[in-house]
GROMACS .gro file of C-alpha atoms in nm:
model
  418
    1MET     CA    1  -3.165  -0.279  -0.836
    2PRO     CA    2  -2.888  -0.073  -0.777
    3LEU     CA    3  -2.939   0.283  -0.634
    4ALA     CA    4  -2.895   0.479  -0.978
    5VAL     CA    5  -2.760   0.775  -0.833
    6SER     CA    6  -2.729   1.137  -1.005
    7ARG     CA    7  -2.426   1.208  -1.106
    8ASP     CA    8  -2.333   1.634  -1.120
    9GLU     CA    9  -2.212   1.828  -1.387
   10GLY     CA   10  -1.880   1.754  -1.320
   11GLY     CA   11  -1.881   1.346  -1.284
   12HIS     CA   12  -1.936   1.290  -0.964
   13VAL     CA   13  -2.141   1.018  -0.763
   14PRO     CA   14  -2.378   1.250  -0.475
   15ALA     CA   15  -2.344   1.078  -0.146
   16ASP     CA   16  -2.658   0.945  -0.031
   17GLY     CA   17  -2.840   1.121  -0.360
   18ALA     CA   18  -2.698   1.499  -0.195
   19GLY     CA   19  -2.533   1.697  -0.455
   20VAL     CA   20  -2.108   1.754  -0.470
   21GLY     CA   21  -1.937   2.036  -0.663
   22ARG     CA   22  -1.666   2.064  -0.813
   23GLY     CA   23  -1.632   2.129  -1.193
   24ARG     CA   24  -1.434   1.922  -1.445
   25GLY     CA   25  -1.280   2.043  -1.738
   26ALA     CA   26  -1.396   1.857  -2.087
   27GLY     CA   27  -1.256   1.510  -2.148
   28ILE     CA   28  -1.325   1.193  -2.065
   29GLY     CA   29  -1.437   1.331  -1.679
   30THR     CA   30  -1.795   1.491  -1.756
   31ALA     CA   31  -2.017   1.192  -1.759
   32ALA     CA   32  -2.346   1.233  -1.712
   33SER     CA   33  -2.631   1.026  -1.549
   34ALA     CA   34  -2.786   0.955  -1.890
   35GLY     CA   35  -2.667   1.033  -2.226
   36PRO     CA   36  -2.434   0.840  -2.501
   37LEU     CA   37  -2.276   0.523  -2.333
   38LEU     CA   38  -1.986   0.473  -2.619
   39THR     CA   39  -1.839   0.812  -2.628
   40ARG     CA   40  -1.504   0.918  -2.838
   41SER     CA   41  -1.262   0.946  -2.499
   42LEU     CA   42  -1.457   0.602  -2.363
   43THR     CA   43  -1.381   0.387  -2.687
   44LEU     CA   44  -1.020   0.551  -2.677
   45VAL     CA   45  -0.968   0.459  -2.275
   46LEU     CA   46  -1.107   0.045  -2.428
   47ILE     CA   47  -0.845   0.043  -2.712
   48ALA     CA   48  -0.542   0.110  -2.429
   49ALA     CA   49  -0.730  -0.148  -2.245
   50PHE     CA   50  -0.741  -0.411  -2.557
   51VAL     CA   51  -0.396  -0.287  -2.646
   52ALA     CA   52  -0.307  -0.365  -2.283
   53PHE     CA   53  -0.443  -0.693  -2.236
   54LEU     CA   54  -0.339  -0.840  -2.575
   55ASN     CA   55  -0.013  -0.755  -2.483
   56VAL     CA   56  -0.030  -0.982  -2.099
   57ASN     CA   57  -0.169  -1.227  -2.326
   58LEU     CA   58   0.051  -1.289  -2.594
   59LEU     CA   59   0.416  -1.282  -2.387
   60LEU     CA   60   0.189  -1.472  -2.145
   61PRO     CA   61   0.271  -1.815  -2.300
   62VAL     CA   62   0.564  -1.761  -2.484
   63LEU     CA   63   0.794  -1.603  -2.188
   64PRO     CA   64   0.807  -1.979  -1.996
   65VAL     CA   65   0.926  -2.157  -2.395
   66PHE     CA   66   1.156  -1.827  -2.399
   67ALA     CA   67   1.318  -1.889  -2.059
   68ALA     CA   68   1.335  -2.241  -2.075
   69LYS     CA   69   1.538  -2.222  -2.453
   70LEU     CA   70   1.775  -1.964  -2.300
   71GLY     CA   71   1.891  -2.260  -2.038
   72GLY     CA   72   1.651  -2.152  -1.770
   73GLY     CA   73   1.480  -2.498  -1.762
   74ASP     CA   74   1.159  -2.589  -1.639
   75PHE     CA   75   1.149  -2.387  -1.280
   76LEU     CA   76   1.285  -2.074  -1.413
   77ALA     CA   77   1.003  -2.128  -1.708
   78GLY     CA   78   0.743  -2.097  -1.484
   79LEU     CA   79   0.897  -1.888  -1.236
   80SER     CA   80   0.820  -1.622  -1.505
   81THR     CA   81   0.500  -1.598  -1.481
   82THR     CA   82   0.533  -1.609  -1.136
   83VAL     CA   83   0.723  -1.332  -1.107
   84PHE     CA   84   0.518  -1.144  -1.331
   85MET     CA   85   0.199  -1.225  -1.142
   86LEU     CA   86   0.395  -1.113  -0.779
   87ALA     CA   87   0.489  -0.760  -0.927
   88THR     CA   88   0.169  -0.747  -1.054
   89VAL     CA   89  -0.009  -0.783  -0.764
   90LEU     CA   90   0.169  -0.621  -0.534
   91ALA     CA   91   0.141  -0.309  -0.824
   92GLN     CA   92  -0.213  -0.335  -0.781
   93LEU     CA   93  -0.246  -0.272  -0.362
   94ARG     CA   94  -0.020   0.035  -0.382
   95THR     CA   95  -0.178   0.144  -0.712
   96PRO     CA   96  -0.528   0.355  -0.475
   97ARG     CA   97  -0.270   0.560  -0.338
   98LEU     CA   98  -0.087   0.673  -0.698
   99LEU     CA   99  -0.453   0.733  -0.879
  100ALA     CA  100  -0.512   0.986  -0.544
  101ARG     CA  101  -0.129   1.157  -0.666
  102ILE     CA  102  -0.169   1.205  -0.960
  103GLY     CA  103  -0.435   1.072  -1.176
  104TYR     CA  104  -0.573   0.798  -1.352
  105GLY     CA  105  -0.405   0.932  -1.661
  106PRO     CA  106  -0.020   0.972  -1.558
  107ALA     CA  107  -0.063   0.663  -1.388
  108LEU     CA  108  -0.181   0.481  -1.706
  109VAL     CA  109   0.078   0.573  -1.869
  110ALA     CA  110   0.333   0.481  -1.688
  111GLY     CA  111   0.175   0.152  -1.648
  112LEU     CA  112   0.125   0.055  -1.969
  113LEU     CA  113   0.496   0.229  -2.094
  114LEU     CA  114   0.611  -0.023  -1.791
  115LEU     CA  115   0.454  -0.298  -1.952
  116GLY     CA  116   0.514  -0.274  -2.341
  117ALA     CA  117   0.809  -0.120  -2.371
  118PRO     CA  118   1.021  -0.338  -2.161
  119GLY     CA  119   0.921  -0.592  -2.469
  120VAL     CA  120   1.216  -0.404  -2.695
  121VAL     CA  121   1.471  -0.561  -2.441
  122TYR     CA  122   1.345  -0.860  -2.476
  123LEU     CA  123   1.514  -0.862  -2.770
  124TRP     CA  124   1.911  -0.898  -2.652
  125ILE     CA  125   1.815  -1.088  -2.395
  126SER     CA  126   2.069  -1.396  -2.345
  127SER     CA  127   2.005  -1.534  -2.023
  128PRO     CA  128   1.715  -1.664  -1.800
  129SER     CA  129   1.788  -1.433  -1.489
  130ALA     CA  130   1.768  -1.135  -1.683
  131ALA     CA  131   1.452  -1.279  -1.858
  132LEU     CA  132   1.286  -1.233  -1.541
  133LEU     CA  133   1.512  -0.896  -1.440
  134VAL     CA  134   1.301  -0.748  -1.801
  135THR     CA  135   0.926  -0.895  -1.671
  136LEU     CA  136   0.947  -0.718  -1.327
  137PRO     CA  137   0.853  -0.367  -1.462
  138ARG     CA  138   0.603  -0.464  -1.689
  139GLY     CA  139   0.432  -0.638  -1.377
  140VAL     CA  140   0.427  -0.338  -1.215
  141GLY     CA  141   0.278  -0.163  -1.533
  142PHE     CA  142   0.055  -0.374  -1.527
  143GLY     CA  143  -0.096  -0.372  -1.163
  144ILE     CA  144  -0.153   0.005  -1.212
  145VAL     CA  145  -0.324  -0.014  -1.541
  146THR     CA  146  -0.562  -0.305  -1.468
  147VAL     CA  147  -0.677  -0.069  -1.107
  148ALA     CA  148  -0.649   0.242  -1.293
  149PHE     CA  149  -0.866   0.131  -1.627
  150ALA     CA  150  -1.143  -0.104  -1.410
  151ALA     CA  151  -1.141   0.213  -1.142
  152LEU     CA  152  -1.164   0.466  -1.446
  153VAL     CA  153  -1.450   0.309  -1.638
  154ALA     CA  154  -1.662   0.271  -1.338
  155GLU     CA  155  -1.613   0.645  -1.258
  156VAL     CA  156  -1.691   0.774  -1.651
  157VAL     CA  157  -1.971   0.602  -1.744
  158PRO     CA  158  -2.349   0.687  -1.651
  159ALA     CA  159  -2.439   0.608  -1.355
  160GLY     CA  160  -2.788   0.420  -1.457
  161ARG     CA  161  -2.573   0.255  -1.705
  162ARG     CA  162  -2.277   0.129  -1.547
  163GLY     CA  163  -2.340  -0.234  -1.581
  164GLU     CA  164  -2.304  -0.214  -1.944
  165GLY     CA  165  -2.010  -0.019  -1.922
  166ILE     CA  166  -1.832  -0.247  -1.652
  167GLY     CA  167  -1.945  -0.476  -1.917
  168LEU     CA  168  -1.807  -0.270  -2.190
  169TYR     CA  169  -1.463  -0.274  -1.983
  170GLY     CA  170  -1.495  -0.691  -1.936
  171LEU     CA  171  -1.527  -0.745  -2.350
  172ALA     CA  172  -1.239  -0.506  -2.428
  173SER     CA  173  -1.024  -0.752  -2.135
  174THR     CA  174  -1.108  -1.096  -2.235
  175LEU     CA  175  -1.108  -1.051  -2.600
  176PRO     CA  176  -0.684  -1.092  -2.559
  177ALA     CA  177  -0.729  -1.376  -2.406
  178VAL     CA  178  -0.930  -1.593  -2.657
  179PHE     CA  179  -0.699  -1.497  -2.946
  180GLY     CA  180  -0.374  -1.372  -2.757
  181LEU     CA  181  -0.288  -1.715  -2.630
  182PRO     CA  182  -0.257  -1.874  -2.891
  183LEU     CA  183  -0.200  -1.625  -3.168
  184GLY     CA  184   0.183  -1.562  -2.907
  185VAL     CA  185   0.229  -1.916  -2.934
  186TRP     CA  186   0.213  -1.901  -3.287
  187THR     CA  187   0.410  -1.689  -3.403
  188ALA     CA  188   0.630  -1.749  -3.150
  189GLU     CA  189   0.681  -2.117  -3.345
  190ASN     CA  190   0.605  -2.002  -3.702
  191VAL     CA  191   0.772  -1.616  -3.709
  192SER     CA  192   1.056  -1.574  -3.411
  193PHE     CA  193   0.999  -1.528  -3.013
  194GLY     CA  194   1.121  -1.150  -3.153
  195ALA     CA  195   0.780  -1.091  -3.337
  196VAL     CA  196   0.624  -1.163  -3.069
  197PHE     CA  197   0.869  -0.903  -2.856
  198LEU     CA  198   0.808  -0.600  -3.110
  199VAL     CA  199   0.387  -0.681  -3.162
  200GLY     CA  200   0.379  -0.665  -2.740
  201ALA     CA  201   0.547  -0.362  -2.738
  202LEU     CA  202   0.328  -0.170  -2.964
  203ALA     CA  203   0.090  -0.165  -2.603
  204ALA     CA  204   0.332   0.140  -2.471
  205PRO     CA  205   0.255   0.393  -2.788
  206VAL     CA  206  -0.073   0.281  -2.895
  207GLY     CA  207  -0.198   0.251  -2.486
  208ALA     CA  208  -0.028   0.568  -2.413
  209GLY     CA  209  -0.150   0.735  -2.702
  210CYS     CA  210  -0.486   0.706  -2.716
  211VAL     CA  211  -0.521   0.763  -2.312
  212LEU     CA  212  -0.387   1.056  -2.408
  213ALA     CA  213  -0.617   1.179  -2.659
  214ALA     CA  214  -0.928   1.094  -2.450
  215ARG     CA  215  -0.803   1.380  -2.178
  216VAL     CA  216  -0.816   1.102  -1.863
  217ARG     CA  217  -0.584   1.325  -1.716
  218THR     CA  218  -0.887   1.570  -1.620
  219ALA     CA  219  -0.958   1.253  -1.365
  220ARG     CA  220  -0.800   1.232  -1.051
  221PRO     CA  221  -0.974   1.115  -0.763
  222PRO     CA  222  -0.997   1.334  -0.470
  223GLY     CA  223  -0.852   1.311  -0.121
  224ASP     CA  224  -0.630   1.011   0.084
  225ALA     CA  225  -0.798   0.720  -0.146
  226ALA     CA  226  -0.817   0.396   0.138
  227GLY     CA  227  -0.639   0.090   0.043
  228PHE     CA  228  -0.647  -0.278  -0.001
  229LEU     CA  229  -0.660  -0.348   0.344
  230ALA     CA  230  -0.923  -0.044   0.440
  231GLY     CA  231  -1.119  -0.265   0.177
  232LEU     CA  232  -1.071  -0.566   0.349
  233ALA     CA  233  -1.168  -0.482   0.731
  234ARG     CA  234  -1.571  -0.392   0.593
  235GLY     CA  235  -1.782  -0.717   0.558
  236GLU     CA  236  -2.017  -0.600   0.252
  237LEU     CA  237  -1.695  -0.643   0.039
  238LEU     CA  238  -1.523  -0.888   0.202
  239ARG     CA  239  -1.778  -1.091   0.118
  240PRO     CA  240  -1.826  -1.093  -0.239
  241PHE     CA  241  -1.429  -1.093  -0.238
  242LEU     CA  242  -1.381  -1.388  -0.071
  243ALA     CA  243  -1.669  -1.534  -0.295
  244PHE     CA  244  -1.509  -1.431  -0.598
  245LEU     CA  245  -1.176  -1.570  -0.460
  246SER     CA  246  -1.310  -1.897  -0.487
  247THR     CA  247  -1.424  -1.916  -0.831
  248THR     CA  248  -1.054  -1.762  -0.930
  249LEU     CA  249  -0.889  -2.001  -0.770
  250ALA     CA  250  -1.102  -2.259  -0.924
  251THR     CA  251  -1.016  -2.085  -1.377
  252GLY     CA  252  -0.652  -2.134  -1.219
  253VAL     CA  253  -0.648  -2.506  -1.150
  254LEU     CA  254  -0.865  -2.441  -1.530
  255VAL     CA  255  -0.626  -2.294  -1.735
  256THR     CA  256  -0.311  -2.437  -1.585
  257PHE     CA  257  -0.460  -2.857  -1.550
  258LEU     CA  258  -0.645  -2.911  -1.825
  259PRO     CA  259  -0.415  -2.876  -2.082
  260LEU     CA  260  -0.207  -3.095  -1.900
  261VAL     CA  261  -0.453  -3.415  -1.889
  262ALA     CA  262  -0.692  -3.363  -2.225
  263PRO     CA  263  -0.329  -3.253  -2.470
  264GLY     CA  264  -0.467  -3.230  -2.837
  265SER     CA  265  -0.643  -3.043  -3.093
  266GLY     CA  266  -0.920  -3.210  -3.128
  267VAL     CA  267  -1.254  -3.135  -2.990
  268GLY     CA  268  -1.243  -3.296  -2.633
  269SER     CA  269  -0.921  -3.085  -2.571
  270ALA     CA  270  -0.797  -2.819  -2.326
  271ALA     CA  271  -0.778  -2.591  -2.653
  272ALA     CA  272  -1.149  -2.616  -2.798
  273ALA     CA  273  -1.289  -2.634  -2.375
  274LEU     CA  274  -1.073  -2.298  -2.342
  275LEU     CA  275  -1.152  -2.135  -2.672
  276ALA     CA  276  -1.538  -2.216  -2.573
  277TRP     CA  277  -1.438  -2.103  -2.203
  278GLY     CA  278  -1.323  -1.770  -2.325
  279VAL     CA  279  -1.605  -1.649  -2.623
  280THR     CA  280  -1.867  -1.735  -2.344
  281GLN     CA  281  -1.681  -1.592  -2.148
  282SER     CA  282  -1.677  -1.232  -2.315
  283VAL     CA  283  -1.991  -1.230  -2.423
  284ALA     CA  284  -2.127  -1.341  -2.067
  285ARG     CA  285  -1.973  -0.975  -1.925
  286LEU     CA  286  -2.159  -0.736  -2.216
  287TRP     CA  287  -2.494  -0.948  -2.101
  288ALA     CA  288  -2.400  -0.925  -1.746
  289GLY     CA  289  -2.347  -0.600  -1.753
  290ARG     CA  290  -2.709  -0.473  -2.003
  291PHE     CA  291  -2.833  -0.653  -1.695
  292SER     CA  292  -2.738  -0.525  -1.432
  293ASP     CA  293  -2.863  -0.171  -1.562
  294ARG     CA  294  -3.176  -0.312  -1.566
  295PHE     CA  295  -3.254  -0.532  -1.250
  296GLY     CA  296  -2.976  -0.493  -1.037
  297ALA     CA  297  -2.645  -0.710  -1.087
  298GLN     CA  298  -2.747  -0.819  -0.724
  299ARG     CA  299  -2.944  -1.028  -0.876
  300LEU     CA  300  -2.679  -1.205  -1.065
  301LEU     CA  301  -2.481  -1.310  -0.799
  302VAL     CA  302  -2.624  -1.661  -0.639
  303PRO     CA  303  -2.696  -1.811  -0.999
  304SER     CA  304  -2.352  -1.710  -1.159
  305LEU     CA  305  -2.202  -1.861  -0.857
  306ALA     CA  306  -2.395  -2.173  -0.852
  307LEU     CA  307  -2.282  -2.230  -1.271
  308ASN     CA  308  -1.932  -2.185  -1.166
  309GLY     CA  309  -1.984  -2.440  -0.899
  310VAL     CA  310  -2.135  -2.680  -1.175
  311GLY     CA  311  -1.945  -2.610  -1.450
  312MET     CA  312  -1.601  -2.762  -1.301
  313VAL     CA  313  -1.786  -3.061  -1.192
  314PHE     CA  314  -1.889  -3.107  -1.566
  315ILE     CA  315  -1.480  -2.968  -1.647
  316GLY     CA  316  -1.359  -3.275  -1.419
  317PHE     CA  317  -1.497  -3.562  -1.669
  318SER     CA  318  -1.236  -3.442  -1.888
  319GLY     CA  319  -1.202  -3.771  -2.058
  320ASN     CA  320  -1.574  -3.715  -2.189
  321ALA     CA  321  -1.560  -3.475  -2.470
  322THR     CA  322  -1.954  -3.313  -2.494
  323LEU     CA  323  -1.880  -3.299  -2.033
  324LEU     CA  324  -1.570  -3.157  -2.070
  325LEU     CA  325  -1.714  -2.867  -2.400
  326LEU     CA  326  -2.067  -2.870  -2.182
  327GLY     CA  327  -1.865  -2.745  -1.846
  328ALA     CA  328  -1.604  -2.511  -2.003
  329THR     CA  329  -1.917  -2.371  -2.170
  330ILE     CA  330  -2.099  -2.359  -1.831
  331ASN     CA  331  -1.815  -2.233  -1.622
  332GLY     CA  332  -1.736  -1.998  -1.874
  333PHE     CA  333  -2.073  -1.744  -1.894
  334GLY     CA  334  -2.100  -1.860  -1.503
  335PHE     CA  335  -1.779  -1.699  -1.427
  336GLY     CA  336  -1.796  -1.422  -1.684
  337VAL     CA  337  -2.148  -1.313  -1.503
  338PHE     CA  338  -1.951  -1.345  -1.198
  339GLN     CA  339  -1.659  -1.113  -1.316
  340ASN     CA  340  -1.895  -0.842  -1.411
  341ALA     CA  341  -2.206  -0.822  -1.123
  342VAL     CA  342  -1.909  -0.856  -0.807
  343MET     CA  343  -1.699  -0.539  -1.008
  344SER     CA  344  -2.075  -0.360  -0.993
  345VAL     CA  345  -2.184  -0.463  -0.656
  346LEU     CA  346  -1.843  -0.308  -0.529
  347VAL     CA  347  -1.840  -0.017  -0.659
  348GLY     CA  348  -2.226   0.060  -0.501
  349ARG     CA  349  -2.149   0.001  -0.217
  350VAL     CA  350  -1.867   0.297  -0.209
  351GLU     CA  351  -1.829   0.665  -0.266
  352ARG     CA  352  -1.689   0.783  -0.585
  353GLU     CA  353  -1.269   0.868  -0.406
  354GLU     CA  354  -1.321   0.463  -0.376
  355TYR     CA  355  -1.347   0.326  -0.619
  356GLY     CA  356  -0.973   0.246  -0.666
  357MET     CA  357  -0.971   0.077  -0.391
  358VAL     CA  358  -1.266  -0.175  -0.474
  359SER     CA  359  -1.094  -0.216  -0.877
  360THR     CA  360  -0.784  -0.312  -0.608
  361LEU     CA  361  -0.968  -0.553  -0.494
  362TRP     CA  362  -1.126  -0.726  -0.766
  363ASN     CA  363  -0.780  -0.725  -0.971
  364VAL     CA  364  -0.595  -0.879  -0.683
  365GLY     CA  365  -0.891  -1.155  -0.623
  366PHE     CA  366  -0.869  -1.265  -0.998
  367ASP     CA  367  -0.511  -1.250  -1.033
  368ALA     CA  368  -0.376  -1.401  -0.631
  369GLY     CA  369  -0.686  -1.626  -0.666
  370ALA     CA  370  -0.570  -1.780  -1.048
  371GLY     CA  371  -0.183  -1.780  -0.940
  372LEU     CA  372  -0.305  -1.931  -0.617
  373GLY     CA  373  -0.489  -2.178  -0.713
  374PRO     CA  374  -0.170  -2.435  -0.899
  375LEU     CA  375  -0.026  -2.350  -0.574
  376LEU     CA  376  -0.284  -2.460  -0.328
  377LEU     CA  377  -0.418  -2.783  -0.533
  378GLY     CA  378  -0.176  -2.842  -0.735
  379ALA     CA  379  -0.029  -3.172  -0.446
  380LEU     CA  380  -0.440  -3.314  -0.467
  381VAL     CA  381  -0.367  -3.313  -0.842
  382SER     CA  382  -0.035  -3.507  -0.871
  383GLY     CA  383  -0.206  -3.732  -0.589
  384ALA     CA  384  -0.624  -3.843  -0.673
  385GLY     CA  385  -0.613  -3.665  -1.031
  386PHE     CA  386  -0.770  -3.360  -1.218
  387ALA     CA  387  -1.145  -3.517  -1.154
  388PRO     CA  388  -1.140  -3.485  -0.821
  389THR     CA  389  -0.949  -3.152  -0.782
  390ALA     CA  390  -1.197  -3.033  -1.010
  391ALA     CA  391  -1.481  -3.114  -0.744
  392ALA     CA  392  -1.325  -2.979  -0.471
  393SER     CA  393  -1.343  -2.627  -0.635
  394ALA     CA  394  -1.675  -2.681  -0.696
  395VAL     CA  395  -1.771  -2.729  -0.342
  396LEU     CA  396  -1.507  -2.463  -0.213
  397ILE     CA  397  -1.756  -2.218  -0.500
  398PHE     CA  398  -2.054  -2.350  -0.342
  399ALA     CA  399  -1.969  -2.312  -0.006
  400SER     CA  400  -1.844  -1.941  -0.106
  401VAL     CA  401  -2.274  -1.920  -0.190
  402GLY     CA  402  -2.327  -1.818   0.149
  403LEU     CA  403  -2.093  -1.544   0.119
  404ILE     CA  404  -2.371  -1.292  -0.102
  405ILE     CA  405  -2.662  -1.375  -0.035
  406PRO     CA  406  -2.874  -1.028   0.068
  407SER     CA  407  -2.884  -0.997   0.418
  408GLY     CA  408  -3.135  -0.749   0.407
  409LYS     CA  409  -2.917  -0.550   0.638
  410HIS     CA  410  -2.692  -0.236   0.519
  411LYS     CA  411  -2.579   0.114   0.728
  412PRO     CA  412  -2.819   0.372   0.886
  413GLY     CA  413  -2.857   0.644   0.656
  414ARG     CA  414  -2.710   0.525   0.349
  415PRO     CA  415  -2.920   0.258   0.126
  416PRO     CA  416  -2.824  -0.032  -0.029
  417ARG     CA  417  -2.630  -0.008  -0.386
  418GLY     CA  418  -2.620  -0.339  -0.475
   0.00000   0.00000   0.00000
């Protein structure tokens, strides 16, 4: 079980049990080691996160269609997603430094404005290249908020309930994918593209308003924050990062290619499988948070990673509705638990000033893996088919189990935290 370190009255995590002192004013930065989890401030932060992820999931499947209708063709249509994810990852790499310089509140407000406000600009766009240009700042904004939200939640929840707090954030970030993706497509087809863009643009004022009301501007990481490469240089962080990357590569394959091999709207369709996958994933993240607080996140890593692999094997039998739904459910549960467990373990292995860095590791692992999966394994799908590709993804996942088996070793003078 992760070491239940206490926090001082300023909300800081003491290093190796020693007290550290620098008080803060009231607001979200005043979490204690014991007390209510879902405070007014944390609730507002979770609402802001929810609308940010809703923006992304509403527009993600719509923008390629929008670009194609503007005359962009299949290449530029697909490039709209690539540009967004590339800008997201590049921004994530710089966000820890940004948090250390200006603090959570200003960073979140800026990120939410960059993510949401350009939605209005789409209303006046008439060329696919212009749509790509507008997508760039949205990706930057999303990169900022994903790192900042995850790091902030990890910092402000009580130390003994950190897993549950991360689980609540996971719920706020995954639920929009369950209904946001189909809702965006339906709205574009039955109402208009403009309606989707306007609803997405609401993320800016609603999210920024929630952040300001939560007073997260009082929370600011002290000192110089470690960067992404510094995290990769540390084995205790690199190993779970690589294992997580194996699961997100598989996720990219699943989300990209399953709709092509299981079209339609029946029980055995990709739509049904992805719905089961999304719902199960959301529930699993919340459950995993509570389990982690009681028994430790480390105990969840190996079994949840194994479930990821088993689920991908079953998903490969996409022609069998029963096996497809079973695989989607198993993989969704395993992936949801593993996401939460990896984040909890990473947070437990660093001090408070490095929460932004481990949040970057987690988010880059998710977004880069989901983006690289189709690129790296797309040729295998074309040449051998979906089932062998799903099996290859499962093999990669199973091979990464060795990266997360506890070795019993840790640095002298520093207790293991997960």
